[in-house]
Coordinates of C-alpha atoms and ligand atoms in Angstrom, one line a residue:
X1 CA 42.6 72.0 21.5
X2 CA 41.1 68.7 20.2
X3 CA 39.6 68.5 16.8
X4 CA 36.4 66.5 16.4
X5 CA 35.7 65.9 12.7
X6 CA 32.4 64.9 11.2
X7 CA 32.4 63.4 7.7
X8 CA 28.9 63.9 6.1
X9 CA 27.0 67.1 6.6
X10 CA 23.4 66.1 6.7
X11 CA 20.9 65.5 9.5
X12 CA 23.0 63.1 11.6
X13 CA 26.2 65.1 11.2
X14 CA 24.6 68.5 11.9
X15 CA 22.8 67.2 15.0
X16 CA 26.0 65.7 16.3
X17 CA 27.7 69.0 16.0
X18 CA 24.9 70.6 17.8
X19 CA 25.1 68.1 20.7
X20 CA 28.9 68.6 21.0
X21 CA 28.3 72.3 21.6
X22 CA 25.3 71.7 23.9
X23 CA 27.5 69.4 26.0
X24 CA 30.1 72.1 26.3
X25 CA 32.7 70.8 24.0
X26 CA 35.0 73.8 23.2
X27 CA 37.4 72.2 20.8
X28 CA 37.3 72.5 17.1
X29 CA 34.4 71.0 15.1
X30 CA 35.0 70.4 11.4
X31 CA 31.9 69.4 9.5
X32 CA 32.7 68.2 6.0
X33 CA 30.0 67.7 3.4
X34 CA 30.1 66.7 -0.3
X35 CA 26.9 68.6 -1.1
X36 CA 26.9 72.3 -1.7
X37 CA 23.7 72.8 0.4
X38 CA 24.1 73.2 4.1
X39 CA 22.7 70.2 6.1
X40 CA 19.0 69.6 5.3
X41 CA 16.3 67.0 6.0
X42 CA 15.3 64.7 3.2
X43 CA 11.7 63.6 4.1
X44 CA 10.2 66.8 2.5
X45 CA 11.9 66.0 -0.8
X46 CA 9.4 63.3 -1.5
X47 CA 6.5 65.2 0.1
X48 CA 5.9 68.9 0.7
X49 CA 8.9 70.2 -1.2
X50 CA 8.3 67.8 -4.2
X51 CA 4.6 69.0 -4.2
X52 CA 5.7 72.6 -4.1
X53 CA 4.0 73.2 -0.7
X54 CA 7.2 73.7 1.4
X55 CA 9.8 76.3 0.8
X56 CA 13.5 75.3 0.5
X57 CA 14.2 77.3 3.6
X58 CA 12.0 74.9 5.7
X59 CA 14.2 71.9 5.0
X60 CA 17.4 73.1 6.5
X61 CA 18.6 71.6 9.9
X62 CA 20.0 75.0 11.1
X63 CA 19.8 78.6 9.9
X64 CA 22.7 79.8 7.8
X65 CA 24.4 81.7 10.6
X66 CA 24.0 78.9 13.2
X67 CA 27.3 77.3 12.1
X68 CA 29.5 80.3 12.6
X69 CA 27.5 81.3 15.7
X70 CA 28.4 77.9 17.2
X71 CA 31.9 77.9 15.9
X72 CA 31.3 74.9 13.7
X73 CA 33.6 74.9 10.7
X74 CA 31.2 73.8 8.0
X75 CA 32.9 73.0 4.7
X76 CA 30.5 72.4 1.9
X77 CA 31.4 70.8 -1.5
X78 CA 34.2 68.9 0.3
X79 CA 34.5 65.2 -0.1
X80 CA 36.5 63.0 2.3
X81 CA 38.4 60.7 0.0
X82 CA 40.5 58.7 2.4
X83 CA 40.9 58.0 6.2
X84 CA 44.1 57.0 7.8
X85 CA 43.2 55.7 11.2
X86 CA 46.8 55.1 12.2
X87 CA 47.7 58.8 11.6
X88 CA 44.3 60.1 12.7
X89 CA 44.0 62.0 9.4
X90 CA 41.6 62.3 6.6
X91 CA 42.3 63.4 3.0
X92 CA 39.7 65.6 1.4
X93 CA 39.1 67.0 -2.0
X94 CA 37.2 70.3 -2.5
X95 CA 37.3 73.7 -4.1
X96 CA 40.8 74.3 -2.5
X97 CA 42.2 71.1 -3.9
X98 CA 43.3 68.0 -2.0
X99 CA 44.2 68.5 1.7
X100 CA 45.0 66.3 4.7
X101 CA 43.4 67.2 8.0
X102 CA 44.2 65.7 11.4
X103 CA 41.5 64.7 13.9
X104 CA 41.3 63.6 17.4
X105 CA 37.9 61.9 17.0
X106 CA 36.1 61.3 13.8
X107 CA 32.4 60.6 13.2
X108 CA 31.2 59.0 10.0
X109 CA 27.7 60.3 8.9
X110 CA 28.1 59.7 5.2
X111 CA 24.6 58.3 4.9
X112 CA 23.4 56.3 1.9
X113 CA 23.0 56.6 -1.8
X114 CA 20.2 55.3 -4.1
X115 CA 20.8 51.9 -5.6
X116 CA 21.2 52.4 -9.3
X117 CA 19.9 50.1 -12.1
X118 CA 21.8 49.4 -15.2
X119 CA 19.9 48.5 -18.4
X120 CA 19.7 49.9 -21.9
X121 CA 18.6 53.5 -21.7
X122 CA 19.1 53.8 -17.9
X123 CA 21.6 56.6 -18.4
X124 CA 19.0 58.8 -20.3
X125 CA 18.0 62.1 -18.7
X126 CA 14.4 61.0 -18.4
X127 CA 15.5 58.3 -15.9
X128 CA 15.5 59.9 -12.4
X129 CA 16.5 59.1 -8.8
X130 CA 15.6 60.9 -5.6
X131 CA 18.0 61.6 -2.8
X132 CA 19.0 65.3 -2.8
X133 CA 17.3 68.7 -3.2
X134 CA 18.3 68.9 -6.9
X135 CA 16.7 65.5 -7.6
X136 CA 13.4 66.6 -6.0
X137 CA 13.4 69.8 -8.1
X138 CA 14.0 67.7 -11.2
X139 CA 11.0 65.5 -10.4
X140 CA 8.9 68.5 -9.6
X141 CA 9.6 69.9 -13.0
X142 CA 8.8 66.6 -14.7
X143 CA 5.5 66.0 -12.9
X144 CA 3.3 68.1 -15.1
X145 CA -0.4 67.2 -15.6
X146 CA -0.7 64.4 -18.0
X147 CA 3.0 63.3 -17.8
X148 CA 3.3 59.5 -18.1
X149 CA 5.4 58.4 -15.1
X150 CA 6.7 54.9 -14.5
X151 CA 8.0 54.3 -11.0
X152 CA 10.3 51.3 -10.5
X153 CA 10.0 50.1 -6.9
X154 CA 7.0 50.0 -4.5
X155 CA 9.0 50.9 -1.4
X156 CA 8.6 54.2 0.6
X157 CA 10.4 56.4 -1.9
X158 CA 8.6 54.9 -4.9
X159 CA 5.1 55.2 -3.3
X160 CA 5.6 58.7 -1.9
X161 CA 6.8 59.8 -5.3
X162 CA 3.8 58.1 -6.9
X163 CA 1.5 60.0 -4.5
X164 CA 3.2 63.3 -5.5
X165 CA 2.9 62.5 -9.2
X166 CA -0.8 61.6 -9.0
X167 CA -1.4 64.7 -6.9
X168 CA -0.1 66.6 -9.9
X169 CA -2.4 64.6 -12.3
X170 CA 0.3 62.5 -13.8
X171 CA -0.5 59.0 -15.1
X172 CA 1.4 56.6 -12.9
X173 CA 2.4 52.9 -13.3
X174 CA 4.4 51.2 -10.6
X175 CA 6.7 48.3 -11.4
X176 CA 7.6 46.0 -8.5
X177 CA 9.3 42.6 -8.9
X178 CA 7.8 41.4 -5.6
X179 CA 4.2 40.2 -5.4
X180 CA 3.1 43.4 -3.6
X181 CA 3.9 46.8 -2.2
X182 CA 6.2 47.4 0.8
X183 CA 6.7 43.7 1.2
X184 CA 10.1 44.0 3.0
X185 CA 9.1 47.0 5.0
X186 CA 5.6 46.0 6.3
X187 CA 4.9 42.5 5.1
X188 CA 2.1 41.6 2.6
X189 CA -0.9 42.3 4.9
X190 CA -0.2 46.0 5.5
X191 CA 1.6 46.5 2.2
X192 CA -1.7 45.7 0.6
X193 CA -3.3 48.6 2.4
X194 CA -0.9 51.0 0.6
X195 CA -1.4 49.3 -2.8
X196 CA -5.2 49.7 -2.4
X197 CA -4.8 53.3 -1.4
X198 CA -2.8 54.1 -4.6
X199 CA -5.2 52.1 -6.7
X200 CA -8.1 54.1 -5.3
X201 CA -6.1 57.2 -6.6
X202 CA -5.9 55.7 -10.1
X203 CA -2.4 54.2 -9.9
X204 CA -1.7 51.0 -11.9
X205 CA 0.6 48.4 -10.3
X206 CA 2.5 45.7 -12.3
X207 CA 3.7 43.3 -9.6
X208 CA 6.2 40.6 -10.6
X209 CA 7.8 43.0 -13.2
X210 CA 10.9 45.1 -13.3
X211 CA 12.1 47.7 -15.8
X212 CA 14.6 46.2 -18.2
X213 CA 14.9 49.0 -20.8
X214 CA 14.0 52.7 -21.2
X215 CA 13.3 54.1 -24.7
X216 CA 12.1 57.6 -25.2
X217 CA 8.3 57.3 -24.6
X218 CA 8.3 53.9 -23.0
X219 CA 9.6 51.5 -20.4
X220 CA 10.0 47.8 -21.4
X221 CA 9.3 45.5 -18.5
X222 CA 10.7 42.0 -17.7
X223 CA 7.2 40.7 -18.7
X224 CA 7.7 42.1 -22.2
X225 CA 5.2 44.9 -21.7
X226 CA 5.8 48.3 -23.3
X227 CA 4.5 50.8 -20.8
X228 CA 4.2 54.4 -22.0
X229 CA 6.6 56.7 -20.1
X230 CA 7.8 60.2 -20.3
X231 CA 9.9 59.7 -17.2
X232 CA 11.1 56.7 -15.2
X233 CA 11.7 57.2 -11.5
X234 CA 13.8 54.6 -9.8
X235 CA 13.3 54.0 -6.1
X236 CA 14.8 50.6 -5.4
X237 CA 16.4 51.2 -2.1
X238 CA 19.6 52.8 -0.9
X239 CA 23.1 51.5 -0.2
X240 CA 25.3 52.7 2.7
X241 CA 28.2 55.0 1.8
X242 CA 30.7 52.8 3.6
X243 CA 33.4 52.3 0.9
X244 CA 35.6 55.0 2.6
X245 CA 35.5 53.1 5.9
X246 CA 36.1 49.8 4.2
X247 CA 39.1 51.1 2.4
X248 CA 40.5 52.4 5.7
X249 CA 40.2 48.9 7.2
X250 CA 37.2 49.4 9.4
X251 CA 34.8 46.5 9.8
X252 CA 31.9 46.9 7.4
X253 CA 29.0 44.8 6.3
X254 CA 25.8 46.5 5.1
X255 CA 27.2 49.7 6.6
X256 CA 29.9 50.6 9.1
X257 CA 29.7 48.2 12.0
X258 CA 29.4 49.7 15.5
X259 CA 28.7 48.7 19.0
X260 CA 25.7 50.1 20.9
X261 CA 27.7 53.2 21.8
X262 CA 28.2 53.8 18.0
X263 CA 32.0 53.1 18.2
X264 CA 33.4 51.5 15.1
X265 CA 36.2 48.9 15.1
X266 CA 38.8 51.7 14.8
X267 CA 39.8 53.7 17.8
X268 CA 38.3 57.2 18.0
X269 CA 36.1 56.6 15.0
X270 CA 32.3 56.6 15.4
X271 CA 29.4 56.2 12.9
X272 CA 25.7 57.2 13.0
X273 CA 22.7 57.6 10.8
X274 CA 22.0 55.7 7.6
X275 CA 25.6 54.5 7.2
X276 CA 25.9 52.8 10.6
X277 CA 25.0 49.1 11.2
X278 CA 24.8 49.2 14.9
X279 CA 24.3 46.6 17.6
X280 CA 20.8 47.2 19.0
X281 CA 20.5 46.0 22.6
X282 CA 16.7 45.9 22.5
X283 CA 16.6 43.8 19.3
X284 CA 19.7 41.7 20.2
X285 CA 21.2 42.1 16.8
X286 CA 22.8 44.6 14.4
X287 CA 20.5 46.9 12.5
X288 CA 21.0 49.6 9.9
X289 CA 18.1 51.9 10.1
X290 CA 17.5 54.2 7.2
X291 CA 15.1 56.5 8.9
X292 CA 15.0 60.2 9.8
X293 CA 14.6 59.6 13.5
X294 CA 17.7 57.4 13.6
X295 CA 19.7 60.3 12.0
X296 CA 18.1 62.8 14.3
X297 CA 18.9 60.8 17.5
X298 CA 21.9 58.8 16.4
X299 CA 24.1 61.8 15.5
X300 CA 23.7 63.3 19.0
X301 CA 24.2 59.9 20.7
X302 CA 27.4 59.4 18.8
X303 CA 28.5 62.9 19.8
X304 CA 28.0 62.0 23.5
X305 CA 30.0 58.8 22.9
X306 CA 32.8 60.9 21.3
X307 CA 32.8 63.0 24.5
X308 CA 33.4 59.8 26.5
X309 CA 29.9 59.7 28.1
X310 CA 28.3 56.3 28.6
X311 CA 26.0 55.7 25.7
X312 CA 23.6 52.8 25.0
X313 CA 21.8 53.7 21.8
X314 CA 18.6 51.6 21.7
X315 CA 15.6 53.6 20.5
X316 CA 12.7 51.7 19.0
X317 CA 13.1 52.3 15.3
X318 CA 10.6 54.9 14.1
X319 CA 9.4 55.9 10.7
X320 CA 6.7 58.1 9.3
X321 CA 5.1 58.6 5.8
X322 CA 2.5 60.8 4.2
X323 CA 0.8 59.8 1.0
X324 CA -2.3 61.7 -0.3
X325 CA -4.3 62.3 2.9
X326 CA -3.0 59.2 4.7
X327 CA -0.5 60.0 7.5
X328 CA 1.2 57.2 9.4
X329 CA 3.8 56.5 12.0
X330 CA 5.4 53.1 12.4
X331 CA 7.4 51.8 15.4
X332 CA 9.6 48.7 15.2
X333 CA 10.7 46.8 12.1
X334 CA 7.8 44.6 10.9
X335 CA 9.5 42.8 8.1
X336 CA 8.3 39.2 7.2
X337 CA 9.7 36.6 9.6
X338 CA 9.6 38.9 12.6
X339 CA 5.9 38.3 13.4
X340 CA 3.4 35.5 13.6
X341 CA 0.2 37.5 14.0
X342 CA -1.3 40.9 13.2
X343 CA -4.0 42.6 15.2
X344 CA -6.0 45.7 14.4
X345 CA -7.6 48.4 16.5
X346 CA -10.0 50.8 14.7
X347 CA -11.3 50.8 11.2
X348 CA -8.8 49.4 8.6
X349 CA -11.2 49.9 5.6
X350 CA -11.7 53.6 6.6
X351 CA -7.9 54.0 6.9
X352 CA -8.1 55.0 10.6
X353 CA -6.5 52.3 12.6
X354 CA -3.5 50.9 14.4
X355 CA -1.9 47.7 13.3
X356 CA 0.1 45.6 15.7
X357 CA 2.5 43.0 14.6
X358 CA 3.0 40.3 17.3
X359 CA 5.4 37.5 17.9
X360 CA 4.4 34.9 20.4
X361 CA 1.9 37.2 22.0
X362 CA 4.2 40.3 22.4
X363 CA 4.0 43.4 20.2
X364 CA 7.1 43.7 18.0
X365 CA 5.9 46.6 15.8
X366 CA 2.9 49.0 15.5
X367 CA 1.7 51.4 13.0
X368 CA -0.9 54.2 13.5
X369 CA -2.6 55.3 10.4
X370 CA -4.5 58.6 10.6
X371 CA -4.6 58.1 14.4
X372 CA -2.4 60.4 16.4
X373 CA -0.6 60.8 19.7
X374 CA -0.3 57.0 20.3
X375 CA 3.2 56.2 19.0
X376 CA 4.9 56.7 22.3
X377 CA 2.5 54.2 23.8
X378 CA 3.1 51.7 21.0
X379 CA 6.9 52.1 21.5
X380 CA 6.4 51.4 25.3
X381 CA 4.5 48.2 24.4
X382 CA 7.3 47.1 22.1
X383 CA 9.9 48.0 24.7
X384 CA 8.2 46.1 27.5
X385 CA 8.4 42.9 25.5
X386 CA 5.5 41.6 27.6
X387 CA 2.7 39.3 26.4
X388 CA -0.4 41.4 25.8
X389 CA -4.1 40.6 26.2
X390 CA -5.4 40.7 22.6
X391 CA -8.9 41.8 23.5
X392 CA -7.6 44.8 25.3
X393 CA -5.0 45.5 22.6
X394 CA -7.7 45.7 19.9
X395 CA -10.4 47.5 22.0
X396 CA -10.3 51.2 21.2
X397 CA -11.9 52.0 24.6
X398 CA -8.9 50.6 26.5
X399 CA -6.2 53.3 26.5
X400 CA -3.0 51.8 25.0
X401 CA -1.1 52.9 28.1
X402 CA -3.3 50.4 30.1
X403 CA -3.0 47.4 27.8
Ligands
FAD1 C1 13.4 61.5 -0.5 C2 13.6 60.9 0.8 C3 12.5 60.9 1.7 C4 12.6 60.4 2.9 N1 11.5 60.3 3.7 C5 11.6 59.8 5.0 C6 10.4 59.8 5.8 O1 9.3 60.2 5.5 N2 10.6 59.3 7.1 C7 11.8 58.8 7.5 O2 11.8 58.3 8.7 N3 12.9 58.8 6.7 C8 12.8 59.3 5.5 N4 13.9 59.3 4.7 C9 15.2 58.8 5.2 C10 16.0 59.9 5.9 O3 16.0 61.0 5.2 C11 17.4 59.4 6.1 O4 17.3 58.3 7.0 C12 18.3 60.5 6.6 O5 18.5 61.4 5.6 C13 19.7 59.9 7.0 O6 20.5 61.0 7.4 P1 22.1 60.8 7.4 O7 22.6 62.1 8.0 O8 22.5 59.6 8.1 O9 22.6 60.6 5.9 P2 22.3 61.4 4.6 O10 21.0 62.2 4.7 O11 22.4 60.4 3.5 O12 23.5 62.4 4.5 C14 24.8 62.0 4.3 C15 25.6 63.1 3.8 O13 27.0 62.8 3.7 C16 27.5 63.2 2.5 N5 28.7 62.4 2.2 C17 28.7 61.1 1.8 N6 30.0 60.7 1.6 C18 30.8 61.7 1.9 C19 32.2 61.9 1.9 N7 33.0 60.9 1.5 N8 32.6 63.1 2.2 C20 31.8 64.1 2.6 N9 30.5 64.0 2.6 C21 30.0 62.8 2.3 C22 26.4 63.1 1.5 O14 26.6 63.9 0.4 C23 25.2 63.5 2.4 O15 25.0 64.9 2.3 C24 13.8 59.8 3.4 C25 14.9 59.8 2.5 C26 14.8 60.4 1.3 C27 16.0 60.4 0.3

């Protein structure tokens, strides 16, 4: 019986295991995870779970008995330490000590880890990161009314954490070396919408400044300011966990390189989720997408590829965020340089609108803010790559499906 092994037991890995069984694979499935929690979803860790609104039980991908029920050998607290593609074997370390396990096919879903900052005081216990359940619980405990919180990084994690801290009546200052919020993710125009939202909730931004030192009670910034701080939360992006693949001789570069069927450069080894830098047929280039939907759909796509089915993985990248009472969904990757125009439908000031990023008259990305049930239509517009009529695009009376 063939053994399909999955290294990394989170959303992408667990969903891959599910797809293998759904497609009738009756060989062995070994799902190896370094964490001691069974696979869970991370978005609630900076939202409902951090705020104390969601129970831990609601974040898991599957119920506890699902794994045994589907004959999936889930091994938690087990880290893959080496891959030997020639021998089709992995070495693991876990509670039972080191062990070598043979595979027929291997899927890498090792995800990403927060980028760490190194400066005087950065190893103090008041300096916190957010990736796993325990991190979220640490932040929740720290966010007491009146706590002085400094957040380093005005990206998604930084801003969602800021919203949670403000919702708990903490005093929050955000440090961001770039001139605005979400510059790489949305560009300056839409990044400003989020900065204004936070300012309206009493958040102070210090753009052009980074944290250079933490002392109990304060963060010292690159501009020389001493900002009062009981805790410093660092959210400066995540790096792919691709060292294992690199050491095994697989091609890596900002993640494990794959083709559009999620095959790596090594035979019988696949990669999906945050760790994969995959050729995207729609965009015509490689992208590494660190978003929930990419783990949700990429794991299953890789599973089908492992089964030898024809796979062309080309979803329009999709992301969502909730901050205070703003909910948004974003399709496409609207980073600076990818667009030459922005068009709006709805009321931007009232925070009820759709923003479209266009390049030479075609929609390359779209974000619906407090407007719902339109993201599929936005994705179809992006996918069509057709020039659009701006007056119809921006007219709320024209259904998006008819633009
Ligand atoms: C706090 C937070 C909030 C987020 N919110 C959103 C959101 O609102 N919307 C959105 O679209 N996306 C969001 N994301 C991103 C989304 O959660 C990720 O894209 C998703 O978790 C990626 O899943 P993954 O399975 O690829 O990797 P991961 O979730 O990173 O899981 C990889 C797993 O592999 C394990 N692992 C690593 N190396 C090894 C090894 N050598 N051996 C064994 N196991 C190993 C890791 O411990 C981990 O459990 C958020 C992320 C975080 C951290």
